[in-house]
Tab-separated table of C-alpha atoms and ligand atoms in Angstrom:
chain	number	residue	atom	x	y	z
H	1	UNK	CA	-4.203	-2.787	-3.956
H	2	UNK	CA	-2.050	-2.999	-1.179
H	3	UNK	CA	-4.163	-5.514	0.812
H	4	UNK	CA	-4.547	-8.527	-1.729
H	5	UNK	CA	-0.477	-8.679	-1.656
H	6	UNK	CA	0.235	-7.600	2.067
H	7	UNK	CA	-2.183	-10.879	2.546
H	8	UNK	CA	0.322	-13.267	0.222
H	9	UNK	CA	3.000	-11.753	1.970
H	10	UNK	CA	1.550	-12.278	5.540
H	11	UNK	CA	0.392	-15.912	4.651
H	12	UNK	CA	3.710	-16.968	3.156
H	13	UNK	CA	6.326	-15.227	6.408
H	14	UNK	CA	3.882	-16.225	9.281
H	15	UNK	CA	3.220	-19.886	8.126
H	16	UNK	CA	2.581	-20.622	11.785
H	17	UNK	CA	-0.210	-17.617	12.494
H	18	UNK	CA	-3.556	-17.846	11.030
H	19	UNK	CA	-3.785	-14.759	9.066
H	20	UNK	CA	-7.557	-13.595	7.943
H	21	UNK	CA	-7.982	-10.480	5.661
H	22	UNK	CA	-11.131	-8.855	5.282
H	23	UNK	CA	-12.735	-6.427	2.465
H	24	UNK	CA	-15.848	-3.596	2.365
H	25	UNK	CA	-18.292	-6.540	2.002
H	26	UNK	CA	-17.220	-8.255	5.447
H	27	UNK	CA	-16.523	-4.903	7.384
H	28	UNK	CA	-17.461	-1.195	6.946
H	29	UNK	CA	-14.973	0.245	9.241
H	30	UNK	CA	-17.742	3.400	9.367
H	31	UNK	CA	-19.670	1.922	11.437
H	32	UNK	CA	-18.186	1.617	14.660
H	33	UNK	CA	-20.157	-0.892	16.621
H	34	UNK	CA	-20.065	-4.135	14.007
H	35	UNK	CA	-16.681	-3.451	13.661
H	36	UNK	CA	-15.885	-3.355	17.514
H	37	UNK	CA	-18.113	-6.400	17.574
H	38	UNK	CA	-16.722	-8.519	14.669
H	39	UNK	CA	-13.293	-7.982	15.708
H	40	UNK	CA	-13.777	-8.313	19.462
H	41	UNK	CA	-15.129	-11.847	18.180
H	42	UNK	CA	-12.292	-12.807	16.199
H	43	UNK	CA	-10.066	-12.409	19.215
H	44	UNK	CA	-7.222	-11.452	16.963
H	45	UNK	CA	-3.483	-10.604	18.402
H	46	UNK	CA	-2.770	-8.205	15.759
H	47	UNK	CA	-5.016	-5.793	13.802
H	48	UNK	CA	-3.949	-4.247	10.600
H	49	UNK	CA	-5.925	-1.492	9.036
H	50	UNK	CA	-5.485	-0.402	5.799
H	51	UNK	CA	-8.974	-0.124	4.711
H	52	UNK	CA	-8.865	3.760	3.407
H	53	UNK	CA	-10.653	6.532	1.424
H	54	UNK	CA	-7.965	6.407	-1.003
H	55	UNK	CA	-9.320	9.345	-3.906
H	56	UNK	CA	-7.171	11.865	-3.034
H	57	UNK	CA	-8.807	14.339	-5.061
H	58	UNK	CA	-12.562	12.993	-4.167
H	59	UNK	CA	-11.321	13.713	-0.375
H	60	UNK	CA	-11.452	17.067	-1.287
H	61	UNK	CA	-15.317	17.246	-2.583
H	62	UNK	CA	-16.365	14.397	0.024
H	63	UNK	CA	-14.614	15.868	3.097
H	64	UNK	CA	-17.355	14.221	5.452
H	65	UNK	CA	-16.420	10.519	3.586
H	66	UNK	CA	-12.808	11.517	3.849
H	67	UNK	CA	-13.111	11.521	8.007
H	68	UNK	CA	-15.704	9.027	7.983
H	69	UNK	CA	-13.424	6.545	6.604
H	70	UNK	CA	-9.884	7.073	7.182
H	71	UNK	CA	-9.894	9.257	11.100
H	72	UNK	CA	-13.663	7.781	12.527
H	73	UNK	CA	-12.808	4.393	10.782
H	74	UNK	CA	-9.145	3.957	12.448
H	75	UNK	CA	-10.806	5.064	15.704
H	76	UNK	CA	-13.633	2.536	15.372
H	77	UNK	CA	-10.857	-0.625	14.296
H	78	UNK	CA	-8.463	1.207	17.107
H	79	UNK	CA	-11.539	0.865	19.803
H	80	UNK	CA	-11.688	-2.691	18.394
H	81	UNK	CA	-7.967	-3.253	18.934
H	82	UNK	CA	-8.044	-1.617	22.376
H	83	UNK	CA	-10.903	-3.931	23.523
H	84	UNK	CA	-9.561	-7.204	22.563
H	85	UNK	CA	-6.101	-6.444	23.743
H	86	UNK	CA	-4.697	-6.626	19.942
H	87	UNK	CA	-1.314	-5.273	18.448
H	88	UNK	CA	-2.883	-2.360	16.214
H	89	UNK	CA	-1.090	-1.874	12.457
H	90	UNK	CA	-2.743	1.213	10.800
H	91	UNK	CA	-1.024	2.541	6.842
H	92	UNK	CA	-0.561	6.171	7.144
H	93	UNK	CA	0.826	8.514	4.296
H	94	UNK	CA	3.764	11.065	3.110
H	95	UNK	CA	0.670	13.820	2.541
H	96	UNK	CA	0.805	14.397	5.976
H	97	UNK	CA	3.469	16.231	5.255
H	98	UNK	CA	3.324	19.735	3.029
H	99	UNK	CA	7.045	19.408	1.165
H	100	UNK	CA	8.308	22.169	2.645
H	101	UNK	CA	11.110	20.395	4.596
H	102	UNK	CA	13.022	19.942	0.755
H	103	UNK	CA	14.924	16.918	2.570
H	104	UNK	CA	13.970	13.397	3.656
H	105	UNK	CA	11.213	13.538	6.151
H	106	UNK	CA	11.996	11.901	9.551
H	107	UNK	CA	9.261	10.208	11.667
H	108	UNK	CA	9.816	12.634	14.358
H	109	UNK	CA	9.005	15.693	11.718
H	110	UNK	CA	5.779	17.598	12.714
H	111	UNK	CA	3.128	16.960	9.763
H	112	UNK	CA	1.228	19.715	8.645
H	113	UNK	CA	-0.926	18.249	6.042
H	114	UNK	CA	-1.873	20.081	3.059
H	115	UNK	CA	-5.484	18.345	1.292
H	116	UNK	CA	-7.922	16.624	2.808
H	117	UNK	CA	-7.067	13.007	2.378
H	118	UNK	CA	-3.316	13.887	4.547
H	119	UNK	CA	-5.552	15.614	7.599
H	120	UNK	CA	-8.139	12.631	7.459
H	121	UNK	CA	-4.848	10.061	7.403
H	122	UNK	CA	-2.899	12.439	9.723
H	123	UNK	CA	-6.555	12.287	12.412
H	124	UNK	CA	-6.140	8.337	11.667
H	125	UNK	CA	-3.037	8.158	13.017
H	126	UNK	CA	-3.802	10.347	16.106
H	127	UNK	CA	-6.491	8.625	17.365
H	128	UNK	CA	-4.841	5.241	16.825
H	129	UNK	CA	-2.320	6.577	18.834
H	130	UNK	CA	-4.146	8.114	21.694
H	131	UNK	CA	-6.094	4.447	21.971
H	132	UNK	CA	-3.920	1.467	21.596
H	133	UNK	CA	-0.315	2.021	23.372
H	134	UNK	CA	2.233	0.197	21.364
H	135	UNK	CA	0.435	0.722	17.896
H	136	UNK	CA	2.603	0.501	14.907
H	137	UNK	CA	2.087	3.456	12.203
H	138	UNK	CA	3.623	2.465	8.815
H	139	UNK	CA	3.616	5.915	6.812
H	140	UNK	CA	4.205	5.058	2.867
H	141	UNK	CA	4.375	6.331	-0.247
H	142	UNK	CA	3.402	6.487	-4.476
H	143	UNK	CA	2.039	3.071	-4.376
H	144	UNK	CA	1.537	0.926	-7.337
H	145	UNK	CA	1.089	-2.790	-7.708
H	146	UNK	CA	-0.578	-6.197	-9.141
H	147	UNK	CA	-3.853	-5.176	-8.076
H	148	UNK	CA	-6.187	-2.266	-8.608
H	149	UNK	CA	-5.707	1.388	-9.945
H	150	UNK	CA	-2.411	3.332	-9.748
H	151	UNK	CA	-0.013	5.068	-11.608
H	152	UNK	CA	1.674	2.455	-13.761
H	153	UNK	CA	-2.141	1.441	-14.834
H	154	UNK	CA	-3.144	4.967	-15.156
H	155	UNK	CA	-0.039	5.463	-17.847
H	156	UNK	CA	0.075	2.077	-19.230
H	157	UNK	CA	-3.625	2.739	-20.062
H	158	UNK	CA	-2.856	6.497	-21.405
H	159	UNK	CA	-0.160	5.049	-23.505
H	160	UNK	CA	-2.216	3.025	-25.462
H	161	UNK	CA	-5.351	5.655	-26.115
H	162	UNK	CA	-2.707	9.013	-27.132
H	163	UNK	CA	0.488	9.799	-28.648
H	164	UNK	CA	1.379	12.272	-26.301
H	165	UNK	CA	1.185	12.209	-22.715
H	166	UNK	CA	1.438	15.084	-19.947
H	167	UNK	CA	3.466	14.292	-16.742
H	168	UNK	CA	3.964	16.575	-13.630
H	169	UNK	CA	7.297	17.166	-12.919
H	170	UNK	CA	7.593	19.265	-9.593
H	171	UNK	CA	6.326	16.898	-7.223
H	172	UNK	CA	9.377	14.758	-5.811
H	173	UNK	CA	9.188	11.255	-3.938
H	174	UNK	CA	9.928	7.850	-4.271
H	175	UNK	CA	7.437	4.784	-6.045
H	176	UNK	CA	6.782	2.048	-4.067
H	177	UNK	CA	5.969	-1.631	-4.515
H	178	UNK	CA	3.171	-3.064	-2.928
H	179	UNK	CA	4.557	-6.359	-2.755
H	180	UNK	CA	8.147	-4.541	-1.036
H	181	UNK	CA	6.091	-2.940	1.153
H	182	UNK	CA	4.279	-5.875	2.522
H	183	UNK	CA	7.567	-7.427	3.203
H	184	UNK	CA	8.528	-4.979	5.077
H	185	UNK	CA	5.132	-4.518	7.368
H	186	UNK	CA	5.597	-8.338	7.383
H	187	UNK	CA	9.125	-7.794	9.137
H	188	UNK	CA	7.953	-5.127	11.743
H	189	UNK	CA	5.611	-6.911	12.960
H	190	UNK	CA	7.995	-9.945	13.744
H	191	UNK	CA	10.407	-7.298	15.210
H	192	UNK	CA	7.529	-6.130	17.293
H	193	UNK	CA	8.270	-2.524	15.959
H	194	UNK	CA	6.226	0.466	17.578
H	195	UNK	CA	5.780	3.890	16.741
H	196	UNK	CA	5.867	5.279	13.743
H	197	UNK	CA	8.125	4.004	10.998
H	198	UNK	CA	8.845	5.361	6.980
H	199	UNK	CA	8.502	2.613	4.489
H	200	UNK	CA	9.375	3.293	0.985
H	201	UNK	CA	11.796	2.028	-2.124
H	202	UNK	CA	14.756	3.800	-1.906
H	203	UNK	CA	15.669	6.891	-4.406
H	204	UNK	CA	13.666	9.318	-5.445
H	205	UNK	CA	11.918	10.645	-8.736
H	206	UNK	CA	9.560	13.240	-10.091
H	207	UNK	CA	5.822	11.303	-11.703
H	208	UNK	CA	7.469	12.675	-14.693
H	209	UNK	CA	10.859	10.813	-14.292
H	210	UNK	CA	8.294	7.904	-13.206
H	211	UNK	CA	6.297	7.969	-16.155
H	212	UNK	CA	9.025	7.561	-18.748
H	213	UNK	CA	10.922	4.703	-17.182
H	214	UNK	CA	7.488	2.513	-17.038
H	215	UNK	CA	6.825	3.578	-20.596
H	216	UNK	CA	11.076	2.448	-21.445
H	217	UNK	CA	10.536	-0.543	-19.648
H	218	UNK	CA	6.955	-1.444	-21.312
H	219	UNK	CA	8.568	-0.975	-24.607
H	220	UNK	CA	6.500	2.326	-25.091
H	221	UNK	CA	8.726	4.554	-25.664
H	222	UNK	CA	7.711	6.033	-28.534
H	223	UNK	CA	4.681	8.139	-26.885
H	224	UNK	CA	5.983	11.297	-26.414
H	225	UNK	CA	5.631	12.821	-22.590
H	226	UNK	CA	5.816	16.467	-21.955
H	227	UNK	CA	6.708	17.357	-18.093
H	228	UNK	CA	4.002	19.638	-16.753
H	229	UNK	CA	3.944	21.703	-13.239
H	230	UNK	CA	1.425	20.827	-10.875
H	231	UNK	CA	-0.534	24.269	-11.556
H	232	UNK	CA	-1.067	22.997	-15.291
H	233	UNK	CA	-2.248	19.590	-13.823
H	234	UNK	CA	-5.116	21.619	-12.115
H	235	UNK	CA	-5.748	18.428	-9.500
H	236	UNK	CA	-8.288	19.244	-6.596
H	237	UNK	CA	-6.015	18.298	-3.814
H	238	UNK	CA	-2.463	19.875	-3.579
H	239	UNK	CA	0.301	17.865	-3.475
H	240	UNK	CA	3.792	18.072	-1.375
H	241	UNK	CA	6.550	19.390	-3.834
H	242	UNK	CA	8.785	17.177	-1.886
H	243	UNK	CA	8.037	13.664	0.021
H	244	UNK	CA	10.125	11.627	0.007
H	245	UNK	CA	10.678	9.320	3.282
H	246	UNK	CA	13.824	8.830	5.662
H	247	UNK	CA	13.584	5.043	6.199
H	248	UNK	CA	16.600	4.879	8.418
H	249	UNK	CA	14.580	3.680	11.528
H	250	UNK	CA	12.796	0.675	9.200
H	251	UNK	CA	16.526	-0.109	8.738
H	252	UNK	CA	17.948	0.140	12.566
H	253	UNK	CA	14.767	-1.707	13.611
H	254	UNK	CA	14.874	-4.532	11.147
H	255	UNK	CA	18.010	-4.601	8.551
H	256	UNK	CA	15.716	-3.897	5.711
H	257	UNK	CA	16.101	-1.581	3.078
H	258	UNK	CA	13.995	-1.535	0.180
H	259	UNK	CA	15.538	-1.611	-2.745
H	260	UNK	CA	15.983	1.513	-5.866
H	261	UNK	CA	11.999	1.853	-7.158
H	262	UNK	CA	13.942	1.550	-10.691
H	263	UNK	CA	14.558	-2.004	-9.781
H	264	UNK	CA	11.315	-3.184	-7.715
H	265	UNK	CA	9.494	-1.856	-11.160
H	266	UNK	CA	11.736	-3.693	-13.403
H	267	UNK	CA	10.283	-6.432	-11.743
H	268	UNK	CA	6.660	-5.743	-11.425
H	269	UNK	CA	6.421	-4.984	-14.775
H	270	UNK	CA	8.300	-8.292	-16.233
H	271	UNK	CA	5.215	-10.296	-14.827
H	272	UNK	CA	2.674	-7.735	-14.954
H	273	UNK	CA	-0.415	-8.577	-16.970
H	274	UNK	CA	-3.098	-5.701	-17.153
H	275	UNK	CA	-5.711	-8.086	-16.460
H	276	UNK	CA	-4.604	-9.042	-13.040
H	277	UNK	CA	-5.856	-5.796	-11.538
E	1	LIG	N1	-1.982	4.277	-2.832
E	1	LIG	C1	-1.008	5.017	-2.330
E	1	LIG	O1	-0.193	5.595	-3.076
E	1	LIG	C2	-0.863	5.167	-0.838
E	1	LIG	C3	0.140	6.018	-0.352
E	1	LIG	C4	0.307	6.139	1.021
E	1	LIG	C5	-0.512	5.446	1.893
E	1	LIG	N2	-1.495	4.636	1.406
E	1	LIG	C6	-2.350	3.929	2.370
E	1	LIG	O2	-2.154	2.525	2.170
E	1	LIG	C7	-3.376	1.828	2.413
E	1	LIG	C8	-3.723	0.960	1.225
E	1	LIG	O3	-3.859	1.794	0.092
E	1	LIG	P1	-4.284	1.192	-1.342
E	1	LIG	O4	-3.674	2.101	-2.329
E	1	LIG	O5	-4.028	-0.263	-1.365
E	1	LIG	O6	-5.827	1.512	-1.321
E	1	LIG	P2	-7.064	0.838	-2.086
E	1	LIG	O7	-6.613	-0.022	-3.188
E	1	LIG	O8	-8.013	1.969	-2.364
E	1	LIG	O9	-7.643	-0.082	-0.935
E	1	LIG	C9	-8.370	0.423	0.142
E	1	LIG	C10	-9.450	-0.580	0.455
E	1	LIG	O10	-10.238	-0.074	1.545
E	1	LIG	C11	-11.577	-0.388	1.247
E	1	LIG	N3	-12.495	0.462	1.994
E	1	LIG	C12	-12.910	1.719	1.688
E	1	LIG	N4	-13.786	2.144	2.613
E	1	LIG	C13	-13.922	1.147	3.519
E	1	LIG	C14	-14.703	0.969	4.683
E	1	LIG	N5	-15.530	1.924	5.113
E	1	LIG	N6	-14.613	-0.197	5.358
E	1	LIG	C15	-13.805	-1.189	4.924
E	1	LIG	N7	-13.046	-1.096	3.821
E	1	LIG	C16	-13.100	0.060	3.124
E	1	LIG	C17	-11.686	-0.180	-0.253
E	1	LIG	O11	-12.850	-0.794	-0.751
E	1	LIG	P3	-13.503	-0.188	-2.120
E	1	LIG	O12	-12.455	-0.364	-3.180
E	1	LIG	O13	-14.703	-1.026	-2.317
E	1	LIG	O14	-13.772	1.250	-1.818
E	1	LIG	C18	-10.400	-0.838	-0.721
E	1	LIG	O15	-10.584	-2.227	-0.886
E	1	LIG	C19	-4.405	2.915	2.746
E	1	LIG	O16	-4.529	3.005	4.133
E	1	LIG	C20	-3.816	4.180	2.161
E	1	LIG	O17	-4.258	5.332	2.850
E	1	LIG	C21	-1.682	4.484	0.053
């Protein structure tokens, strides 16, 4: 999801950089000598990973994928990156954190991760940390985009199979747009950012609150949506009550702030097409 638009976005702001973007079929970040090997060859300057196990509730059956993927596989790309002398970008997530903090988290917080897909993301960032100095760690959040599955899909879909749809409402954080997103990675790495920086729209909202404006703004809004606590939802993995991401430092570093998720949905879904995923 993320990757097909970060790519337009790289492509369009870095018209003098060659920018190459690879999938599962051209690298299996698993297996860590082809990918040491393919990027070593490249000879690249930067490295951006955001290859990921991205299930969060299959992390929590498939704990040894979960690791495999998203903590051996940064460590492997990381190696790569170390090797080759290369700028290292990895994606990182707000479940690293458990919600308990019940105000904006800061990059400086401590994480204490509370499923399986946070502590694999969480091990990511650790090891790309320990291996490449100067590595940029872009945590983000509630994705949803052009491409692939996410929430606006999930409910768009929902909408047109029942009358009545179930939302959780006790889980608080704020949507973001792939495409704002990759604008913004786009613009740390020309500010040669380091560290680790928050990335998300700006406000916040409950999946509930979420759920009826895509449904308002899809001209849906006749299906009925009941808020539900996460208990009811019965998901595998628990959730943070309460992510949402200070992105002061994104700001300081670069002038950008993304704008209210209301808006950067607006948006998406005036030229959204179900097909395109
Ligand atoms: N989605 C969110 O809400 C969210 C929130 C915070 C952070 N993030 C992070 O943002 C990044 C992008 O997320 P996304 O939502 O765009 O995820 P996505 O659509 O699931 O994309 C992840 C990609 O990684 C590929 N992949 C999986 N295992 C791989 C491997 N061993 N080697 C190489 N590629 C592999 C997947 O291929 P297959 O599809 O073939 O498996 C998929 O194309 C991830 O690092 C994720 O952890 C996402």
């Amino acid at each position: 999801m993320l990757g097909r638009d970060l790519m337009s976005v790289l492509l369009s702001s870095l018209p003098d950089d060659e920018v190459i973007g690879w999938d599962i079929e051209d690298i299996d970040i698993q297996k860590e000598d082809d990918t040491v090997y393919k990027i070593d060859k490249l000879r690249p300057d930067i490295v951006t990973n955001i290859a990921a196990y991205t299930d969060v509730d299959g992390c929590e059956s498939n704990e040894e994928k979960a690791l495999s993927v998203n903590a051996e596989g940064a460590r492997h790309v990381a190696l790569a990156a170390l090797k080759c002398r290369a700028k290292m970008v990895y994606l990182s997530t707000d479940y690293v954190f458990d919600g308990n903090k019940r105000e904006p988290y800061l990059e400086s917080d401590s994480p204490h991760p509370l499923n399986v897909y946070g502590r694999s993301k969480w091990k990511g960032e650790q090891y790309v940390q320990e291996l490449v100095k100067d590595s940029l760690i872009v945590r983000t959040q509630w994705l949803y985009g052009r491409y692939g599955k996410n929430f606006v899909t999930s409910i768009l879909r929902q909408a047109k199979e029942k009358r009545v749809l179930s939302i959780v409402n006790d889980q608080i954080g704020s949507p973001t747009y792939t495409v704002d997103l990759g604008k913004a990675v786009s613009a740390l790495i020309q500010f040669d950012a380091r560290g680790i920086f928050h990335v998300a729209n700006s406000d916040l909202c409950t999946w509930y609150t979420f759920g009826q404006a895509i449904l308002k703004l899809s001209g849906m809004d006749k299906v009925r949506v009941i808020p539900i606590s996460s208990k009811e939802d019965g998901r595998p993995a628990t959730r943070p009550s309460y992510s949402v991401l200070n992105c002061q430092k994104l700001k300081k570093k670069t002038g950008l702030t993304l704008r209210p998720w209301s808006d950067a949905l607006k948006e998406h879904l005036s030229t959204y097409r179900p097909s395109m995923g």
